[in-house]
């Protein structure tokens, strides 16, 4: 077996009888600390002190271990804005301590006929802590109450640009179809490439022909 001294320093590998003899010579106990190791590991130490140190380490580990709980924040459909902000601060405190928060709206009488009021209040509390929390469970009806679960986390932008975990919002109206751009109006009509030659009226050539005949001495 591999033997350690009282300070945890390794002495070496030796037979069991040799390890027992060394423990008796030191006036201490031979304690097996790793039975599954190859070879097994034993420590020469005081058994009472060894158990006390183990218990102390276990207590310290349990004290440092954080246990997450689900804290409740309750309100009514008629809760005013001031009290709603008090619930937001309470939810923020619970979330910062590492707990989840159950936001519950309880109905009385005919209040259950207007679940949209409770959904709006839950949405306002979720919006008040949106910088440190996400909606882990969307608002849902259960008996005469509506509740949602908030958990610590930061919303991430998913597809479509909406943050994941945020309450769903109403779909936006589709963008109008783009119309083809109108052709710019011409300031002046384009001039023809070549203007046709003006026609000469017959009356305009008759005197010229007659004058030519007189010069040539032609007679009719």
CSV table of N, CA and C in Angstrom, one decimal, residues 66-74 86-103 125 129 132-133 150-153:
chain,number,residue,atom,x,y,z
A,66,UNK,N,-25.0,27.0,-2.9
A,66,UNK,CA,-26.2,27.8,-3.0
A,66,UNK,C,-27.4,26.9,-3.5
A,67,UNK,N,-28.5,26.9,-2.7
A,67,UNK,CA,-29.6,26.2,-3.1
A,67,UNK,C,-30.7,27.1,-3.7
A,68,UNK,N,-31.0,26.8,-4.9
A,68,UNK,CA,-32.0,27.7,-5.6
A,68,UNK,C,-33.4,27.3,-5.2
A,69,UNK,N,-34.2,28.3,-5.0
A,69,UNK,CA,-35.6,28.1,-4.6
A,69,UNK,C,-36.5,28.9,-5.6
A,70,UNK,N,-37.8,28.6,-5.5
A,70,UNK,CA,-38.8,29.3,-6.3
A,70,UNK,C,-39.5,30.3,-5.3
A,71,UNK,N,-39.3,31.6,-5.5
A,71,UNK,CA,-39.9,32.6,-4.6
A,71,UNK,C,-41.2,33.0,-5.3
A,72,UNK,N,-42.2,33.4,-4.5
A,72,UNK,CA,-43.5,33.9,-5.1
A,72,UNK,C,-43.6,35.4,-4.9
A,73,UNK,N,-44.2,36.0,-6.0
A,73,UNK,CA,-44.6,37.3,-5.9
A,73,UNK,C,-46.1,37.3,-6.3
A,74,UNK,N,-47.0,37.7,-5.4
A,74,UNK,CA,-48.4,37.6,-5.6
A,74,UNK,C,-49.0,39.0,-5.8
A,86,UNK,N,-43.4,47.8,-6.2
A,86,UNK,CA,-42.9,47.1,-5.0
A,86,UNK,C,-42.7,45.6,-5.4
A,87,UNK,N,-43.6,45.0,-6.1
A,87,UNK,CA,-43.4,43.6,-6.6
A,87,UNK,C,-42.2,43.5,-7.5
A,88,UNK,N,-42.0,44.5,-8.3
A,88,UNK,CA,-40.9,44.4,-9.3
A,88,UNK,C,-39.6,44.4,-8.5
A,89,UNK,N,-39.5,45.3,-7.4
A,89,UNK,CA,-38.2,45.3,-6.6
A,89,UNK,C,-38.0,44.0,-5.9
A,90,UNK,N,-39.1,43.4,-5.4
A,90,UNK,CA,-39.0,42.1,-4.7
A,90,UNK,C,-38.5,41.0,-5.6
A,91,UNK,N,-39.1,41.0,-6.9
A,91,UNK,CA,-38.7,40.0,-7.8
A,91,UNK,C,-37.2,40.2,-8.2
A,92,UNK,N,-36.8,41.4,-8.4
A,92,UNK,CA,-35.4,41.7,-8.7
A,92,UNK,C,-34.5,41.2,-7.6
A,93,UNK,N,-34.9,41.4,-6.3
A,93,UNK,CA,-34.0,41.0,-5.2
A,93,UNK,C,-33.9,39.4,-5.2
A,94,UNK,N,-35.0,38.7,-5.4
A,94,UNK,CA,-35.0,37.3,-5.4
A,94,UNK,C,-34.1,36.8,-6.6
A,95,UNK,N,-34.2,37.4,-7.7
A,95,UNK,CA,-33.4,37.0,-8.9
A,95,UNK,C,-31.9,37.2,-8.6
A,96,UNK,N,-31.6,38.3,-8.0
A,96,UNK,CA,-30.2,38.6,-7.8
A,96,UNK,C,-29.6,37.6,-6.7
A,97,UNK,N,-30.4,37.1,-5.9
A,97,UNK,CA,-30.0,36.1,-4.9
A,97,UNK,C,-29.9,34.7,-5.6
A,98,UNK,N,-30.2,34.6,-6.8
A,98,UNK,CA,-30.1,33.3,-7.5
A,98,UNK,C,-31.3,32.4,-7.6
A,99,UNK,N,-32.5,33.0,-7.1
A,99,UNK,CA,-33.7,32.2,-7.1
A,99,UNK,C,-34.5,32.4,-8.3
A,100,UNK,N,-35.5,31.5,-8.6
A,100,UNK,CA,-36.5,31.7,-9.6
A,100,UNK,C,-37.7,32.5,-8.9
A,101,UNK,N,-38.5,33.1,-9.8
A,101,UNK,CA,-39.6,33.9,-9.2
A,101,UNK,C,-40.9,33.4,-9.9
A,102,UNK,N,-41.9,33.1,-9.1
A,102,UNK,CA,-43.2,32.8,-9.6
A,102,UNK,C,-44.1,34.0,-9.4
A,103,UNK,N,-44.5,34.6,-10.5
A,103,UNK,CA,-45.4,35.8,-10.5
A,103,UNK,C,-46.8,35.3,-10.7
A,125,UNK,N,-44.2,43.2,-14.9
A,125,UNK,CA,-43.2,42.8,-13.9
A,125,UNK,C,-42.0,42.2,-14.7
A,129,UNK,N,-37.7,43.6,-14.9
A,129,UNK,CA,-36.5,42.8,-14.6
A,129,UNK,C,-35.9,42.2,-15.8
A,132,UNK,N,-32.1,41.4,-16.2
A,132,UNK,CA,-31.4,40.3,-15.5
A,132,UNK,C,-32.2,39.0,-15.6
A,133,UNK,N,-33.3,39.0,-16.2
A,133,UNK,CA,-34.2,37.7,-16.1
A,133,UNK,C,-34.9,37.5,-17.4
A,150,UNK,N,-40.1,33.4,-13.8
A,150,UNK,CA,-39.0,34.1,-14.2
A,150,UNK,C,-37.7,33.5,-13.7
A,151,UNK,N,-36.7,33.4,-14.5
A,151,UNK,CA,-35.4,32.9,-14.1
A,151,UNK,C,-34.3,33.8,-14.5
A,152,UNK,N,-33.2,33.7,-13.7
A,152,UNK,CA,-32.0,34.6,-14.0
A,152,UNK,C,-31.4,34.3,-15.3
A,153,UNK,N,-31.2,35.3,-16.1
A,153,UNK,CA,-30.6,35.2,-17.4
A,153,UNK,C,-30.8,36.4,-18.2
